[in-house]
Coordinates of C-alpha atoms in Angstrom, one line a residue:
Chain A
M1211 CA 0.0 0.0 0.0
G1212 CA 1.2 3.6 -0.6
E1213 CA 5.0 2.9 -1.5
N1214 CA 5.0 5.6 -4.2
G1215 CA 5.1 9.0 -3.9
V1216 CA 7.2 11.7 -2.0
N1217 CA 6.1 12.0 1.4
I1218 CA 5.5 15.9 1.9
S1219 CA 7.7 17.5 5.0
P1220 CA 6.1 18.1 8.4
K1221 CA 6.7 21.8 8.0
D1222 CA 4.3 21.9 4.8
P1223 CA 1.3 23.4 6.3
R1224 CA -0.8 20.9 4.8
Y1225 CA 0.6 18.3 6.7
S1226 CA -0.1 19.8 9.6
E1227 CA -3.7 20.1 8.6
I1228 CA -3.9 16.5 7.9
V1229 CA -3.1 15.0 11.0
E1230 CA -5.1 17.9 12.6
F1231 CA -8.4 16.2 10.4
L1232 CA -7.0 12.2 11.5
I1233 CA -7.0 13.6 14.7
Q1234 CA -10.2 15.5 15.1
E1235 CA -11.9 12.3 13.1
A1236 CA -10.5 9.9 16.2
E1237 CA -12.4 11.9 18.7
L1238 CA -15.4 11.7 16.9
L1239 CA -15.2 7.9 16.9
D1240 CA -14.6 7.9 20.1
H1241 CA -17.2 9.7 21.3
G1242 CA -20.1 8.0 19.4
R1243 CA -20.6 11.4 17.2
F1244 CA -21.0 9.5 14.3
S1245 CA -23.3 11.8 12.0
E1246 CA -20.2 14.3 12.4
W1247 CA -18.4 11.8 10.9
L1248 CA -20.1 11.1 8.6
E1249 CA -20.0 15.4 7.6
L1250 CA -16.0 14.3 7.0
M1251 CA -16.6 12.4 4.0
T1252 CA -17.0 13.1 0.4
E1253 CA -20.1 12.0 -1.7
D1254 CA -17.9 9.9 -3.6
I1255 CA -16.2 8.2 0.0
Y1256 CA -14.9 4.6 -0.7
Y1257 CA -14.2 2.9 2.2
R1258 CA -12.9 -0.4 2.6
M1259 CA -11.2 -3.3 4.3
P1260 CA -9.9 -5.9 2.5
V1261 CA -8.9 -9.4 4.2
R1262 CA -5.2 -10.6 4.9
V1263 CA -3.7 -13.9 4.5
N1264 CA -1.0 -15.7 5.5
R1265 CA 0.9 -16.3 2.0
S1266 CA 4.7 -16.3 1.5
R1267 CA 6.6 -13.6 0.2
S1268 CA 7.1 -14.8 -2.8
S1269 CA 3.1 -15.7 -3.6
G1270 CA 1.8 -12.2 -3.7
P1271 CA 0.3 -9.7 -1.4
D1272 CA -0.7 -10.7 1.8
Y1273 CA -3.8 -9.3 1.3
T1274 CA -6.6 -9.8 -0.7
E1275 CA -9.2 -7.1 -2.4
K1276 CA -11.4 -10.1 -3.3
T1277 CA -12.9 -10.4 0.2
E1278 CA -13.3 -7.6 2.1
I1279 CA -14.9 -6.8 5.0
F1280 CA -16.2 -3.1 4.2
S1281 CA -16.8 -2.1 0.7
E1282 CA -18.9 1.1 1.8
N1283 CA -19.7 4.3 0.4
R1284 CA -21.6 7.6 1.5
A1285 CA -24.9 5.5 1.1
S1286 CA -23.8 2.1 3.2
L1287 CA -21.7 3.8 6.1
G1288 CA -25.3 6.5 6.8
M1289 CA -27.9 3.2 6.3
R1290 CA -24.9 2.0 9.6
V1291 CA -24.5 4.9 11.3
K1292 CA -29.0 5.2 10.8
R1293 CA -28.8 1.6 12.6
L1294 CA -26.8 3.0 15.6
G1295 CA -28.7 5.1 16.3
T1296 CA -31.3 3.0 16.9
D1297 CA -32.7 0.7 19.8
F1298 CA -31.8 -2.6 18.0
A1299 CA -27.9 -1.9 17.3
W1300 CA -27.2 -4.7 19.9
S1301 CA -23.8 -5.0 19.1
E1302 CA -23.3 -1.5 20.4
S1303 CA -25.6 -1.3 22.6
P1304 CA -24.6 -0.1 25.1
P1305 CA -22.0 0.9 23.3
S1306 CA -18.2 0.4 23.1
R1307 CA -15.9 2.2 24.4
T1308 CA -13.0 2.6 21.9
R1309 CA -9.8 4.7 21.7
H1310 CA -8.5 5.6 17.8
L1311 CA -4.5 6.2 18.4
I1312 CA -3.3 7.5 15.2
T1313 CA 0.2 7.5 14.4
N1314 CA 2.9 7.4 11.8
V1315 CA 1.5 9.6 9.5
R1316 CA 2.9 10.2 6.1
V1317 CA 1.1 12.6 3.6
R1318 CA 2.1 12.2 0.0
A1319 CA 0.8 14.4 -3.4
T1320 CA -1.0 12.9 -5.7
A1321 CA -1.4 13.5 -9.5
N1322 CA -4.6 15.7 -8.9
P1323 CA -3.3 19.1 -6.7
K1324 CA -6.5 19.2 -5.2
E1325 CA -6.1 15.4 -3.5
L1326 CA -3.3 14.2 -0.7
E1327 CA -2.7 10.4 -0.1
A1328 CA -2.3 10.0 3.6
L1329 CA -1.1 7.0 5.1
S1330 CA -1.4 6.1 8.9
Y1331 CA -1.2 3.8 11.9
F1332 CA -3.5 2.9 14.0
L1333 CA -4.0 0.7 17.5
V1334 CA -7.4 0.7 18.0
Y1335 CA -8.6 -0.6 21.6
R1336 CA -12.1 -1.3 22.1
N1337 CA -14.1 -3.2 25.2
R1338 CA -17.5 -4.3 25.9
T1339 CA -20.1 -4.8 29.0
N1340 CA -17.9 -6.7 31.8
S1341 CA -14.9 -7.1 30.8
S1342 CA -11.2 -6.5 31.8
S1343 CA -9.7 -7.4 28.4
A1344 CA -9.9 -5.7 25.2
D1345 CA -9.9 -6.1 21.3
I1346 CA -6.8 -4.7 20.7
L1347 CA -6.5 -4.4 16.7
S1348 CA -3.6 -2.1 15.1
G1349 CA -3.2 -1.7 11.4
E1350 CA -2.6 0.9 8.7
R1351 CA -4.7 2.9 7.0
Q1352 CA -4.1 4.8 3.2
D1353 CA -6.6 7.6 3.2
L1354 CA -7.3 9.8 0.1
M1355 CA -7.9 13.5 1.2
R1356 CA -9.5 15.8 -1.1
K1357 CA -9.3 19.6 -0.1
T1358 CA -13.0 21.0 -0.9
E1359 CA -14.1 24.8 -0.5
E1360 CA -15.0 24.0 3.1
A1361 CA -12.5 21.3 4.4
W1362 CA -10.4 18.5 3.6
R1363 CA -12.5 15.8 3.2
L1364 CA -12.4 12.2 3.3
A1365 CA -12.4 10.9 -0.3
G1366 CA -11.6 7.1 0.5
R1367 CA -10.0 4.9 2.8
T1368 CA -8.3 1.4 2.8
I1369 CA -7.9 -0.3 6.2
L1370 CA -5.8 -3.1 6.9
L1371 CA -5.8 -5.0 10.0
D1372 CA -2.9 -6.6 11.5
Q1373 CA -5.1 -10.1 11.8
V1374 CA -5.9 -12.9 9.5
V1375 CA -8.1 -14.2 12.2
V1376 CA -9.3 -11.3 13.8
G1377 CA -9.5 -10.9 17.3
S1378 CA -13.0 -9.2 17.9
R1379 CA -16.5 -10.6 18.1
N1380 CA -17.7 -8.2 15.4
L1381 CA -16.6 -5.3 13.5
S1382 CA -19.4 -2.4 14.8
I1383 CA -17.0 0.1 15.7
F1384 CA -15.4 2.3 12.5
F1385 CA -12.0 3.0 11.5
Chain B
M1144 CA -46.0 -47.1 31.1
K1145 CA -43.9 -46.8 34.1
A1146 CA -42.1 -49.6 33.2
A1147 CA -41.0 -48.4 30.1
K1148 CA -39.6 -44.9 31.9
S1149 CA -37.9 -47.0 34.3
T1150 CA -36.1 -48.8 31.6
S1151 CA -35.1 -45.3 30.0
A1152 CA -34.0 -44.1 32.8
K1153 CA -31.9 -46.9 33.3
K1154 CA -30.8 -47.1 29.3
R1155 CA -29.9 -43.3 30.1
K1156 CA -27.7 -44.5 33.3
S1157 CA -25.6 -46.9 31.6
V1158 CA -24.9 -44.7 28.6
R1159 CA -23.8 -42.1 31.4
K1160 CA -21.1 -44.8 32.9
E1161 CA -20.5 -46.3 29.6
T1162 CA -19.6 -43.1 27.9
G1163 CA -19.4 -40.2 30.5
F1164 CA -21.9 -38.1 28.5
A1165 CA -25.1 -37.7 30.2
P1166 CA -27.9 -37.9 27.1
D1167 CA -30.8 -37.0 29.3
L1168 CA -29.1 -33.0 29.3
V1169 CA -30.7 -33.0 26.2
R1170 CA -34.6 -33.7 26.0
T1171 CA -35.8 -32.9 22.9
G1172 CA -39.1 -34.9 23.3
E1173 CA -39.8 -32.3 26.0
G1174 CA -38.0 -29.6 24.5
I1175 CA -35.7 -28.7 27.1
I1176 CA -32.1 -28.7 27.1
N1177 CA -29.5 -28.6 29.7
P1178 CA -27.0 -25.0 29.7
R1179 CA -24.2 -27.6 30.5
I1180 CA -24.1 -28.8 27.1
F1181 CA -22.4 -25.2 25.9
T1182 CA -20.3 -24.5 28.8
D1183 CA -18.5 -27.5 30.0
P1184 CA -14.9 -28.3 28.5
E1185 CA -15.6 -31.8 29.2
I1186 CA -17.7 -32.3 27.1
N1187 CA -16.4 -30.2 24.3
R1188 CA -13.9 -32.4 24.3
Q1189 CA -16.1 -35.5 24.0
E1190 CA -17.6 -33.8 20.9
M1191 CA -14.0 -33.4 19.2
E1192 CA -14.1 -37.2 19.1
R1193 CA -17.4 -38.2 18.7
I1194 CA -18.9 -35.7 16.5
F1195 CA -15.8 -34.1 14.6
T1196 CA -14.0 -37.3 13.9
R1197 CA -16.8 -39.3 12.3
S1198 CA -19.3 -36.6 10.8
W1199 CA -18.6 -35.3 6.8
L1200 CA -17.1 -32.1 7.2
Y1201 CA -16.6 -29.5 4.9
V1202 CA -13.3 -28.3 3.8
A1203 CA -13.4 -26.2 0.6
H1204 CA -15.1 -25.4 -2.7
E1205 CA -13.7 -27.1 -5.5
S1206 CA -13.3 -23.2 -7.2
E1207 CA -11.0 -22.6 -4.7
I1208 CA -8.6 -25.0 -6.0
P1209 CA -9.5 -25.7 -10.1
Q1210 CA -5.7 -26.5 -10.9
P1211 CA -3.7 -29.1 -10.1
G1212 CA -1.2 -28.2 -7.5
D1213 CA -3.5 -26.0 -6.0
F1214 CA -4.2 -25.9 -2.3
V1215 CA -6.2 -24.6 0.8
T1216 CA -5.7 -25.1 4.7
R1217 CA -8.3 -25.5 7.5
T1218 CA -9.2 -27.4 9.7
M1219 CA -11.3 -30.3 10.7
G1220 CA -12.0 -29.8 14.4
D1221 CA -9.6 -29.1 15.8
D1222 CA -6.8 -30.7 13.2
P1223 CA -5.3 -29.3 10.4
V1224 CA -6.0 -30.1 7.5
I1225 CA -4.7 -29.4 3.9
V1226 CA -7.2 -29.8 0.9
W1227 CA -4.9 -30.3 -2.1
R1228 CA -5.6 -31.2 -5.7
G1229 CA -2.6 -33.6 -6.9
Q1230 CA -1.1 -33.3 -10.5
D1231 CA -3.7 -36.1 -11.5
G1232 CA -6.4 -33.8 -10.8
K1233 CA -7.8 -35.4 -7.6
V1234 CA -8.3 -33.4 -4.4
R1235 CA -7.5 -35.7 -1.0
V1236 CA -7.5 -34.1 2.2
F1237 CA -4.1 -34.8 4.8
L1238 CA -3.7 -34.1 8.1
N1239 CA -0.9 -30.8 8.0
V1240 CA 1.7 -32.6 10.2
C1241 CA 4.8 -34.2 9.5
R1242 CA 5.1 -37.8 9.9
H1243 CA 8.5 -37.6 11.7
R1244 CA 7.8 -34.8 14.3
G1245 CA 4.5 -33.0 13.8
R1246 CA 5.3 -30.0 12.7
R1247 CA 2.7 -28.4 10.0
V1248 CA 4.3 -29.1 6.4
C1249 CA 1.8 -26.0 4.7
V1250 CA 2.0 -22.3 6.5
E1251 CA 0.3 -20.5 3.9
D1252 CA -3.5 -20.4 3.6
M1253 CA -3.5 -20.9 -0.2
G1254 CA -1.3 -21.4 -2.7
K1255 CA -0.1 -23.8 -5.4
A1256 CA 2.6 -27.0 -4.8
V1257 CA 4.1 -29.3 -6.3
H1258 CA 5.2 -30.6 -2.9
F1259 CA 5.9 -29.7 0.4
K1260 CA 8.9 -29.9 2.5
C1261 CA 8.2 -29.3 6.1
P1262 CA 10.5 -26.9 7.6
Y1263 CA 11.9 -28.4 10.5
H1264 CA 13.9 -31.7 9.1
G1265 CA 13.3 -31.1 5.6
W1266 CA 10.8 -34.4 5.0
T1267 CA 9.5 -33.5 1.9
Y1268 CA 5.8 -34.8 0.4
G1269 CA 4.2 -35.0 -3.0
N1270 CA 0.8 -34.2 -3.7
S1271 CA -1.0 -37.3 -3.9
G1272 CA 0.8 -37.2 0.0
Q1273 CA 3.4 -39.5 -0.6
L1274 CA 6.6 -39.1 1.5
I1275 CA 9.1 -37.7 -1.5
S1276 CA 12.7 -37.5 0.3
V1277 CA 14.2 -37.7 3.5
P1278 CA 17.5 -35.8 4.2
F1279 CA 20.1 -37.8 5.3
F1280 CA 18.1 -41.0 4.9
E1281 CA 21.2 -43.1 4.8
G1282 CA 21.0 -42.7 8.5
Y1283 CA 17.8 -44.6 9.2
Q1284 CA 19.9 -47.9 7.5
G1285 CA 16.7 -49.0 6.1
K1286 CA 14.9 -48.9 9.6
L1287 CA 12.1 -46.1 8.2
D1288 CA 9.5 -47.2 5.5
K1289 CA 9.0 -44.1 3.7
E1290 CA 5.8 -46.3 2.0
L1291 CA 4.1 -46.3 5.6
L1292 CA 4.7 -42.8 6.4
G1293 CA 3.3 -40.6 3.7
L1294 CA 0.8 -37.7 4.8
Y1295 CA -2.1 -38.9 7.1
E1296 CA -5.1 -38.9 4.5
T1297 CA -8.8 -38.9 5.6
P1298 CA -9.8 -41.6 4.5
K1299 CA -13.2 -40.5 2.4
I1300 CA -13.7 -37.4 0.3
E1301 CA -17.1 -36.9 -1.4
S1302 CA -18.3 -33.6 -3.3
Y1303 CA -21.6 -32.4 -3.8
H1304 CA -22.3 -29.5 -6.1
G1305 CA -18.4 -28.7 -5.6
L1306 CA -18.6 -28.7 -2.0
I1307 CA -16.0 -30.9 -0.4
F1308 CA -16.8 -32.9 2.4
A1309 CA -14.2 -35.0 4.5
N1310 CA -14.3 -37.7 6.5
W1311 CA -12.3 -39.3 9.1
D1312 CA -14.2 -42.4 9.3
A1313 CA -13.8 -45.0 7.2
K1314 CA -16.9 -46.6 7.8
A1315 CA -19.0 -43.8 7.0
E1316 CA -21.9 -43.5 5.1
P1317 CA -21.9 -42.2 1.5
L1318 CA -22.0 -38.3 2.0
N1319 CA -25.3 -39.0 -0.9
D1320 CA -26.7 -40.9 2.0
Y1321 CA -25.6 -38.3 5.4
L1322 CA -27.1 -35.3 3.3
G1323 CA -30.3 -37.2 2.7
E1324 CA -33.0 -34.2 1.7
A1325 CA -30.9 -31.4 2.2
K1326 CA -29.3 -32.3 -1.0
W1327 CA -32.8 -30.6 -2.2
V1328 CA -32.4 -27.7 -0.2
L1329 CA -28.4 -27.3 -1.7
D1330 CA -29.6 -27.9 -5.2
L1331 CA -31.7 -24.6 -5.0
L1332 CA -28.0 -22.6 -3.7
F1333 CA -25.5 -24.6 -5.5
G1334 CA -26.8 -26.4 -8.1
R1335 CA -29.6 -23.8 -9.8
T1336 CA -27.2 -22.8 -12.0
Q1337 CA -24.4 -24.2 -13.9
G1338 CA -21.8 -23.6 -10.6
M1339 CA -21.3 -21.4 -8.1
E1340 CA -17.3 -19.6 -7.6
V1341 CA -16.3 -18.9 -4.5
V1342 CA -15.6 -15.0 -4.4
G1343 CA -12.2 -14.9 -2.2
P1344 CA -10.7 -16.5 1.1
P1345 CA -12.9 -16.5 4.3
M1346 CA -13.1 -13.6 6.7
R1347 CA -12.3 -15.0 10.1
W1348 CA -12.6 -13.8 13.3
E1349 CA -13.3 -15.5 16.5
A1350 CA -16.0 -15.1 19.3
D1351 CA -16.0 -16.2 22.7
A1352 CA -18.9 -18.1 21.9
N1353 CA -20.0 -22.0 22.0
W1354 CA -20.0 -22.9 17.9
K1355 CA -23.6 -25.0 18.6
L1356 CA -25.3 -21.7 19.4
A1357 CA -24.7 -20.8 15.9
A1358 CA -25.4 -24.1 13.7
A1359 CA -28.2 -24.3 15.6
N1360 CA -29.4 -20.6 14.9
F1361 CA -29.2 -21.0 11.6
A1362 CA -30.6 -24.5 11.4
G1363 CA -33.9 -22.1 11.4
D1364 CA -34.4 -20.2 13.6
G1365 CA -36.4 -17.4 12.3
V1366 CA -38.4 -16.1 15.2
H1367 CA -34.7 -14.2 16.5
L1368 CA -35.1 -12.2 13.4
F1369 CA -37.8 -9.5 14.5
T1370 CA -36.0 -8.7 18.0
T1371 CA -32.3 -9.3 17.5
H1372 CA -32.2 -8.1 13.8
G1373 CA -35.2 -5.2 14.6
F1374 CA -32.9 -3.0 13.1
R1375 CA -34.8 -3.2 10.1
S1376 CA -38.6 -2.6 11.6
A1377 CA -36.7 0.5 13.5
L1378 CA -35.7 2.1 9.8
G1379 CA -38.8 1.1 7.9
L1380 CA -36.7 -1.7 6.3
A1381 CA -38.5 -4.7 6.8
D1382 CA -42.2 -3.2 5.4
K1383 CA -40.9 -3.6 1.7
L1384 CA -41.4 -6.8 1.2
E1385 CA -44.6 -8.1 2.6
G1386 CA -47.8 -10.4 1.7
E1387 CA -48.8 -13.6 2.6
R1388 CA -46.1 -16.1 4.1
V1389 CA -44.7 -19.1 2.4
S1390 CA -42.6 -21.4 4.9
Y1391 CA -41.1 -24.9 4.5
R1392 CA -39.4 -26.2 7.1
L1393 CA -36.9 -29.5 7.0
T1394 CA -35.2 -31.2 9.6
T1395 CA -33.5 -34.9 9.0
A1396 CA -32.7 -37.9 11.1
K1397 CA -28.7 -36.7 10.6
G1398 CA -29.2 -33.1 12.3
H1399 CA -29.9 -31.0 9.2
A1400 CA -31.9 -28.6 9.1
S1401 CA -32.9 -25.8 7.0
A1402 CA -35.9 -22.9 6.6
L1403 CA -37.5 -21.5 3.3
S1404 CA -39.6 -18.4 3.2
G1405 CA -41.3 -15.5 1.3
F1406 CA -44.3 -14.0 0.7
K1407 CA -47.1 -14.9 -2.7
G1408 CA -45.1 -13.5 -5.7
N1409 CA -42.1 -14.2 -7.8
Y1410 CA -39.2 -13.4 -6.1
C1411 CA -36.6 -16.0 -6.8
M1412 CA -34.2 -14.8 -4.5
G1413 CA -34.5 -11.9 -6.7
L1414 CA -32.2 -13.5 -9.0
P1415 CA -32.1 -11.2 -12.7
E1416 CA -33.5 -12.7 -15.6
D1417 CA -30.4 -14.8 -17.3
L1418 CA -30.2 -16.7 -13.9
Q1419 CA -33.7 -17.2 -13.4
A1420 CA -33.2 -18.9 -17.5
E1421 CA -30.2 -21.0 -16.3
M1422 CA -32.0 -22.4 -13.3
R1423 CA -35.2 -23.7 -15.1
R1424 CA -32.7 -25.4 -17.0
H1425 CA -31.5 -27.6 -14.0
L1426 CA -34.0 -27.5 -11.1
T1427 CA -36.7 -29.6 -11.2
E1428 CA -40.6 -28.3 -11.7
E1429 CA -40.7 -29.2 -8.1
Q1430 CA -37.8 -26.9 -7.1
L1431 CA -38.6 -24.3 -9.6
R1432 CA -42.2 -23.9 -7.8
I1433 CA -40.9 -24.1 -4.3
M1434 CA -38.2 -21.0 -5.6
G1435 CA -40.7 -18.5 -6.8
P1436 CA -41.4 -16.9 -3.8
L1437 CA -38.7 -17.5 -1.8
L1438 CA -36.5 -14.5 -0.3
I1439 CA -34.8 -16.7 2.5
I1440 CA -33.1 -20.3 2.2
V1441 CA -31.3 -20.6 5.2
G1442 CA -29.7 -23.6 7.0
N1443 CA -27.0 -25.6 8.5
V1444 CA -25.4 -29.1 7.5
F1445 CA -24.2 -31.3 10.5
P1446 CA -22.4 -30.3 12.4
N1447 CA -20.6 -27.1 11.1
L1448 CA -21.4 -25.9 8.2
S1449 CA -24.5 -23.0 7.4
F1450 CA -25.7 -21.8 4.4
L1451 CA -27.5 -18.5 3.8
S1452 CA -29.2 -17.2 0.7
S1453 CA -31.6 -13.6 1.6
G1454 CA -32.9 -11.1 -0.7
Q1455 CA -33.1 -7.5 -0.1
H1456 CA -34.2 -4.4 -1.4
T1457 CA -30.6 -2.1 -1.6
S1458 CA -32.2 0.7 -2.7
E1459 CA -30.0 4.1 -2.4
E1460 CA -30.2 4.3 0.9
W1461 CA -28.6 0.8 1.8
G1462 CA -25.7 1.8 -1.1
G1463 CA -26.0 -0.4 -3.9
G1464 CA -28.3 -1.8 -6.5
G1465 CA -29.0 -4.8 -8.3
D1466 CA -30.5 -5.0 -11.2
R1467 CA -34.0 -6.6 -11.4
D1468 CA -36.6 -4.4 -9.2
G1469 CA -33.9 -3.4 -6.3
L1470 CA -34.6 -6.4 -5.1
V1471 CA -30.5 -8.8 -5.0
S1472 CA -29.3 -11.9 -3.2
F1473 CA -26.3 -12.9 -2.1
V1474 CA -25.2 -16.9 -1.2
T1475 CA -23.0 -17.2 2.1
L1476 CA -21.2 -20.4 3.8
R1477 CA -20.2 -20.0 6.7
Q1478 CA -18.2 -22.6 9.5
W1479 CA -18.5 -22.7 13.3
Q1480 CA -15.3 -24.6 14.6
P1481 CA -14.7 -24.8 17.9
K1482 CA -11.8 -23.6 19.8
G1483 CA -13.3 -25.1 23.5
A1484 CA -16.3 -24.7 25.1
D1485 CA -16.3 -21.2 24.6
K1486 CA -15.3 -20.2 21.7
M1487 CA -14.8 -20.1 18.1
E1488 CA -13.3 -19.2 15.2
V1489 CA -15.9 -18.3 12.4
W1490 CA -14.9 -18.8 8.4
S1491 CA -17.4 -16.7 6.1
W1492 CA -17.5 -16.9 2.4
C1493 CA -19.5 -15.7 -0.3
F1494 CA -20.6 -17.3 -3.3
V1495 CA -21.8 -16.4 -7.1
D1496 CA -23.3 -17.8 -10.0
K1497 CA -20.5 -18.8 -12.3
N1498 CA -22.5 -17.4 -15.6
A1499 CA -23.8 -14.1 -13.4
S1500 CA -23.2 -10.8 -14.8
D1501 CA -20.3 -8.7 -13.2
G1502 CA -23.1 -6.2 -12.2
W1503 CA -25.0 -8.8 -10.6
K1504 CA -21.4 -10.3 -9.0
V1505 CA -21.0 -6.7 -7.6
A1506 CA -23.8 -6.4 -5.9
S1507 CA -24.5 -9.6 -4.5
R1508 CA -21.3 -9.3 -2.7
E1509 CA -21.6 -6.3 -1.6
S1510 CA -25.6 -7.4 0.1
Y1511 CA -23.6 -9.6 1.6
L1512 CA -21.1 -7.6 3.0
R1513 CA -23.3 -5.4 4.4
V1514 CA -25.2 -7.7 6.4
F1515 CA -23.2 -10.4 6.8
G1516 CA -20.0 -11.4 7.4
M1517 CA -17.4 -9.6 10.7
G1518 CA -19.0 -6.2 9.7
G1519 CA -22.5 -7.4 8.6
M1520 CA -25.4 -5.1 10.5
F1521 CA -27.2 -8.8 11.1
E1522 CA -24.0 -11.2 12.2
Q1523 CA -22.8 -8.4 14.3
D1524 CA -26.1 -8.8 16.9
D1525 CA -26.2 -12.8 16.0
M1526 CA -22.3 -12.8 18.0
E1527 CA -23.3 -10.5 20.5
N1528 CA -25.8 -13.2 21.4
W1529 CA -24.2 -16.0 21.2
V1530 CA -21.0 -14.7 23.0
D1531 CA -23.8 -13.3 25.8
V1532 CA -25.3 -16.5 26.3
T1533 CA -22.4 -18.6 26.6
Q1534 CA -20.7 -16.0 29.1
A1535 CA -24.2 -15.8 30.8
L1536 CA -24.4 -19.7 31.4
R1537 CA -21.3 -19.7 33.1
G1538 CA -22.5 -19.6 36.8
P1539 CA -23.7 -23.0 39.3
I1540 CA -27.3 -21.5 39.1
A1541 CA -27.7 -20.9 35.4
K1542 CA -27.1 -24.3 34.7
R1543 CA -29.5 -25.9 37.1
L1544 CA -32.3 -24.3 34.7
W1545 CA -33.3 -26.0 31.3
L1546 CA -33.8 -23.3 28.2
Q1547 CA -36.5 -23.8 26.2
Y1548 CA -37.1 -25.2 22.4
K1549 CA -40.4 -26.1 23.0
M1550 CA -42.3 -24.2 20.0
G1551 CA -44.7 -26.2 17.2
L1552 CA -44.0 -29.4 19.4
G1553 CA -47.2 -31.7 18.7
R1554 CA -48.2 -29.5 15.9
S1555 CA -49.5 -30.7 12.8
H1556 CA -48.8 -29.9 9.6
K1557 CA -50.4 -30.2 6.5
E1558 CA -48.7 -33.3 4.4
R1559 CA -45.8 -33.1 2.1
P1560 CA -46.2 -29.5 1.3
I1561 CA -43.5 -30.2 -1.3
P1562 CA -44.2 -33.8 -2.3
S1563 CA -40.6 -35.0 -3.3
L1564 CA -39.7 -34.5 0.6
K1565 CA -40.8 -36.6 3.7
D1566 CA -38.6 -34.0 5.5
V1567 CA -40.6 -31.4 5.0
K1568 CA -43.5 -29.9 6.9
D1569 CA -45.1 -26.2 6.2
G1570 CA -44.8 -22.9 8.5
A1571 CA -42.4 -20.5 9.4
F1572 CA -42.0 -19.8 13.0
S1573 CA -41.1 -23.7 15.1
E1574 CA -38.1 -24.8 17.0
D1575 CA -38.0 -28.0 15.2
S1576 CA -35.0 -27.3 13.3
E1577 CA -33.2 -26.7 16.9
R1578 CA -34.5 -30.4 18.1
A1579 CA -33.1 -31.7 15.2
F1580 CA -29.6 -30.7 15.7
Y1581 CA -29.2 -31.3 19.2
R1582 CA -31.2 -34.8 18.7
Y1583 CA -28.7 -36.2 16.1
W1584 CA -26.0 -34.3 18.7
Q1585 CA -27.0 -36.1 21.6
Q1586 CA -27.4 -39.5 19.8
L1587 CA -23.6 -39.4 18.5
M1588 CA -22.8 -37.8 21.7
A1589 CA -23.5 -40.8 23.2
Q1590 CA -21.4 -43.5 21.3
R1591 CA -18.2 -43.6 21.9
V1592 CA -15.4 -43.7 19.6

């Protein structure tokens, strides 16, 4: 993922704008402000999570887009958010407690001057019900950021978790 | 009457003494089950032996390994296996354990190989399982017989519509007999067109839940839909399909069960016209007649292979559309792999009709992952139930109570609503499918291997 392109300098104002965006976004996710989270997205957003596979290095990438846990657009993300707002979203009722820790941000130019590629690592902590143990999900995101008239918006996100067998009963949270 | 009762009590006692399993934890005649079967590690240990070493277990679909050398790695109960197509085109299933010192000889999930070399000491096996070479072989001075130390192969492997099943029991009945009338239902999904193909590798995840809760739920629990998946109604999604309900329930003596349901009309799982035309060539007239109103086909092949096809409107608000009246359906297979009494690993695959248009394939796959799989809006809540049940039943008081599976007991039914099937009844809501699952489970558990 995202091996091409040159990182823009952290001193470039666009770098801090993107970091600021990602941190604000994490705040919305961790505080259950999902409708506001949706507002950060462009109308044509894609939101994908391919599965990981165990393969030798010579056999190709260790993930596959043939199977995806998420392959969403704006409308389907909207439906997921609406669902969470009902009293029947049992997987999030009461809600999970999450922390999205976003690090190792790299921002790269793309062919489109209005768009940047933002790569980041995440560590998502998820705790539910009365268990003291938690799901700890790490991985990386490859985001496509677009500067609109209002502000930076998320135009695309591909998420790679670091587990083939995902250690969580479901993924009713967002990344 | 009294005498008969005491004889069966005596029998239960002797089964318990001989096998260490108390058969009266499951009382399908009364429609009650003791929670211990979901939480007791000893019962789990027994079921790994008694269920998983002598049942036909699903291992792969032929479309996953189409060419000679293609393999996937899977598990049969607790045992790791390789499903491998030999140079001769024949599929075999091997225990993924080196005959020398027990390391897995194949550590990839899928791929193509003419041989596997054990990463420990280098014993090398060909893709019909034969032991080809052993480093420093001369050091054994003739005491090692390579002929006898090929990869350990399941004595039985058979397939139905490309679904490959294997069995460790050399005396097992043929798959055909084992599946029985469940084949008729599998036809509606896997035999309706020229063939189904797997969309990609499975999603895999772990949940702290007993595997049987999932298998029995898929066997035909239609009631949970209205509460567990109540968000559908809350968001007004359930009202789009309504009418006079049409339902059938299959329950077989081998523990397989299925529920078919829909509404009067011609929905045919939302399949597009080209696939329906193909279907008319592959299914019987009776199957076509039943398919007409169907919107849900769900079931479980005993022990742990569940199948589901479900049609729904994927209008704009769901973020995608089929190409027929906004209705689209998907086909999924899922396997509940026990990992102890209180944990399972879920494997979930999506299938599409090989000859379907690209547009239908995309819509079908997307409708699957929106509602099933790890992130699916239905499956999320199913998992929450099964984890919660497994945890809540741990205490000694909870285990004194009995869980209720009485719905449909003693109900009278229309004679053979599907004339060619003797194991099918009409009606949407019953717990007969769970009773069928646990009845056969109990039967196997009460016999030592």
